């Protein structure tokens, strides 16, 4: 986790605290650290047009997370804007850009590459969403742990039979897509592994 900007003392601790409440099986700070690891991969590869905004969007993208709620991303975006204003006033960070990137994560599985625009900014959007979905193309054991953790987060929120129907619908929808990953950087490396994981999950 190598931030492309200097964080004021206390800012990272405050973000960690946000991810600790409520307790989460998957969308905790460990998930953020994993996604920031993929941020570093992009940084070493094709690069980011606006690395500071992309890094902060990843830091805060699941800061507010209550399973079953439809406004988690919007509330996380609002939290990010407030935290940037609190900790980094005058730093020149485009907090509106951060909020827009976070808001896009509510649309996983429904966007095509063309939906995200052209040029370097479009590539940032594609790569950020792909960083968040990289777990789909992880090694089978890591994918299976993720799949179990998502189910655990919804335990007691919706009946298990309903969760299973909705989850399988989402996974089938991903598998039917021409591209699971929106940018070429992740598509080339992870598409085949992601499809194998999704088929295995659906067969189970």
XYZ file of C-alpha atoms in Angstrom, residues 20-199:
180
model
C -14.543 -1.753 11.466
C -18.193 -0.770 11.918
C -20.298 -2.742 11.542
C -18.109 -5.872 11.700
C -17.726 -7.355 8.223
C -16.692 -10.719 6.829
C -15.363 -9.353 3.505
C -15.801 -5.587 3.125
C -13.341 -4.775 5.903
C -10.025 -2.945 5.672
C -8.279 -6.085 4.473
C -10.337 -5.809 1.286
C -9.176 -2.218 0.872
C -5.552 -3.278 1.280
C -6.005 -5.972 -1.371
C -7.550 -3.517 -3.824
C -4.787 -1.008 -3.129
C -2.342 -3.770 -4.019
C -3.994 -3.897 -7.436
C -3.736 -0.094 -7.575
C 0.038 -0.577 -7.286
C -0.038 -3.104 -10.150
C -1.729 -0.537 -12.388
C 0.748 2.103 -11.232
C 3.640 -0.135 -12.287
C 1.871 -1.049 -15.547
C -0.283 1.285 -17.626
C -0.360 3.962 -14.919
C -3.058 6.266 -13.595
C -4.087 9.606 -15.055
C -5.106 10.885 -11.608
C -3.437 8.579 -9.090
C -4.307 10.594 -5.996
C -8.023 10.574 -6.699
C -8.022 6.894 -7.687
C -6.122 5.908 -4.519
C -8.488 7.853 -2.275
C -11.511 6.409 -4.066
C -10.240 2.926 -3.287
C -9.487 3.890 0.314
C -13.075 5.004 0.915
C -15.123 2.988 -1.594
C -16.681 0.663 1.021
C -16.262 2.873 4.081
C -20.024 2.726 4.628
C -21.277 -0.814 4.172
C -24.476 -2.350 5.494
C -25.438 -5.580 3.678
C -28.651 -5.210 1.745
C -28.674 -1.416 1.598
C -28.716 0.221 -1.818
C -27.072 3.478 -0.767
C -23.752 2.171 0.565
C -21.748 3.602 -2.324
C -23.491 6.982 -2.207
C -22.921 7.218 1.527
C -19.295 6.125 1.129
C -18.807 8.854 -1.484
C -20.258 11.449 0.889
C -18.011 10.184 3.673
C -14.963 10.424 1.391
C -15.723 14.037 0.480
C -16.142 14.933 4.154
C -12.929 13.162 5.175
C -10.903 14.800 2.413
C -12.217 18.194 3.515
C -11.414 17.331 7.143
C -7.915 15.970 6.693
C -6.637 17.513 3.446
C -8.059 21.013 2.997
C -6.125 22.916 0.389
C -4.286 19.811 -0.877
C -5.740 20.195 -4.352
C -7.506 16.838 -4.340
C -10.532 16.715 -6.629
C -12.996 15.272 -4.111
C -15.826 15.332 -6.656
C -13.742 13.028 -8.857
C -13.186 10.722 -5.878
C -16.931 10.651 -5.185
C -17.742 9.897 -8.822
C -15.323 6.965 -8.877
C -16.824 5.542 -5.692
C -20.347 5.923 -7.065
C -19.388 3.830 -10.102
C -18.727 0.814 -7.874
C -22.494 0.531 -7.329
C -22.776 -0.526 -10.980
C -20.493 -3.559 -11.045
C -21.671 -5.981 -13.701
C -23.833 -3.451 -15.528
C -21.231 -1.325 -17.308
C -19.443 -1.822 -20.615
C -16.011 -0.363 -21.402
C -17.649 2.255 -23.634
C -19.864 3.451 -20.769
C -16.815 4.817 -18.967
C -15.597 7.271 -21.549
C -12.475 7.619 -23.608
C -8.947 8.757 -22.945
C -6.931 8.537 -19.758
C -9.842 9.360 -17.466
C -11.879 6.537 -18.968
C -8.967 4.180 -18.403
C -8.810 5.262 -14.757
C -12.490 4.409 -14.342
C -12.073 1.019 -15.991
C -8.963 0.132 -14.014
C -10.461 1.223 -10.707
C -13.539 -0.947 -11.186
C -11.341 -3.831 -12.289
C -9.153 -3.466 -9.192
C -12.261 -3.923 -7.064
C -13.316 -7.017 -9.055
C -9.871 -8.592 -9.300
C -10.879 -11.092 -6.602
C -13.002 -12.873 -9.219
C -9.815 -13.908 -11.011
C -7.902 -14.870 -7.880
C -6.605 -18.347 -7.099
C -9.495 -20.758 -6.427
C -8.928 -20.871 -2.655
C -8.959 -17.064 -2.412
C -12.074 -16.823 -4.581
C -13.850 -19.452 -2.490
C -12.989 -17.581 0.723
C -14.409 -14.397 -0.815
C -17.586 -16.195 -1.891
C -18.093 -17.602 1.616
C -17.440 -14.212 3.207
C -20.059 -12.481 1.058
C -22.589 -15.145 2.065
C -21.656 -14.614 5.709
C -22.298 -10.865 5.437
C -25.831 -11.528 4.248
C -26.584 -14.174 6.857
C -29.602 -12.968 8.806
C -30.164 -10.071 6.384
C -32.092 -12.018 3.761
C -33.267 -15.659 3.828
C -30.532 -18.002 2.586
C -32.679 -19.298 -0.284
C -33.252 -15.748 -1.524
C -29.585 -14.840 -1.143
C -28.623 -17.899 -3.160
C -31.016 -16.988 -5.988
C -29.815 -13.381 -6.130
C -26.149 -14.302 -5.845
C -26.354 -16.884 -8.612
C -28.201 -14.384 -10.820
C -25.345 -11.881 -10.321
C -22.645 -14.465 -11.045
C -24.459 -15.739 -14.151
C -24.810 -12.165 -15.367
C -21.054 -11.653 -15.050
C -20.344 -14.891 -16.873
C -22.603 -13.923 -19.776
C -20.798 -10.641 -20.310
C -18.418 -10.310 -23.240
C -15.896 -8.801 -20.835
C -15.832 -9.332 -17.087
C -12.980 -6.833 -16.815
C -13.511 -3.477 -18.443
C -9.898 -2.538 -19.154
C -7.336 -4.444 -21.159
C -4.830 -4.617 -18.285
C -7.031 -6.876 -16.141
C -8.923 -8.501 -19.011
C -5.771 -10.067 -20.468
C -4.525 -11.410 -17.153
C -7.632 -12.418 -15.205
C -10.579 -13.068 -17.515
C -9.979 -16.805 -17.972
C -9.406 -17.400 -14.254
C -12.490 -15.375 -13.342
C -14.684 -17.378 -15.720
C -13.354 -20.638 -14.289
C -14.122 -19.461 -10.727
C -17.614 -18.301 -11.661
C -18.454 -21.576 -13.409
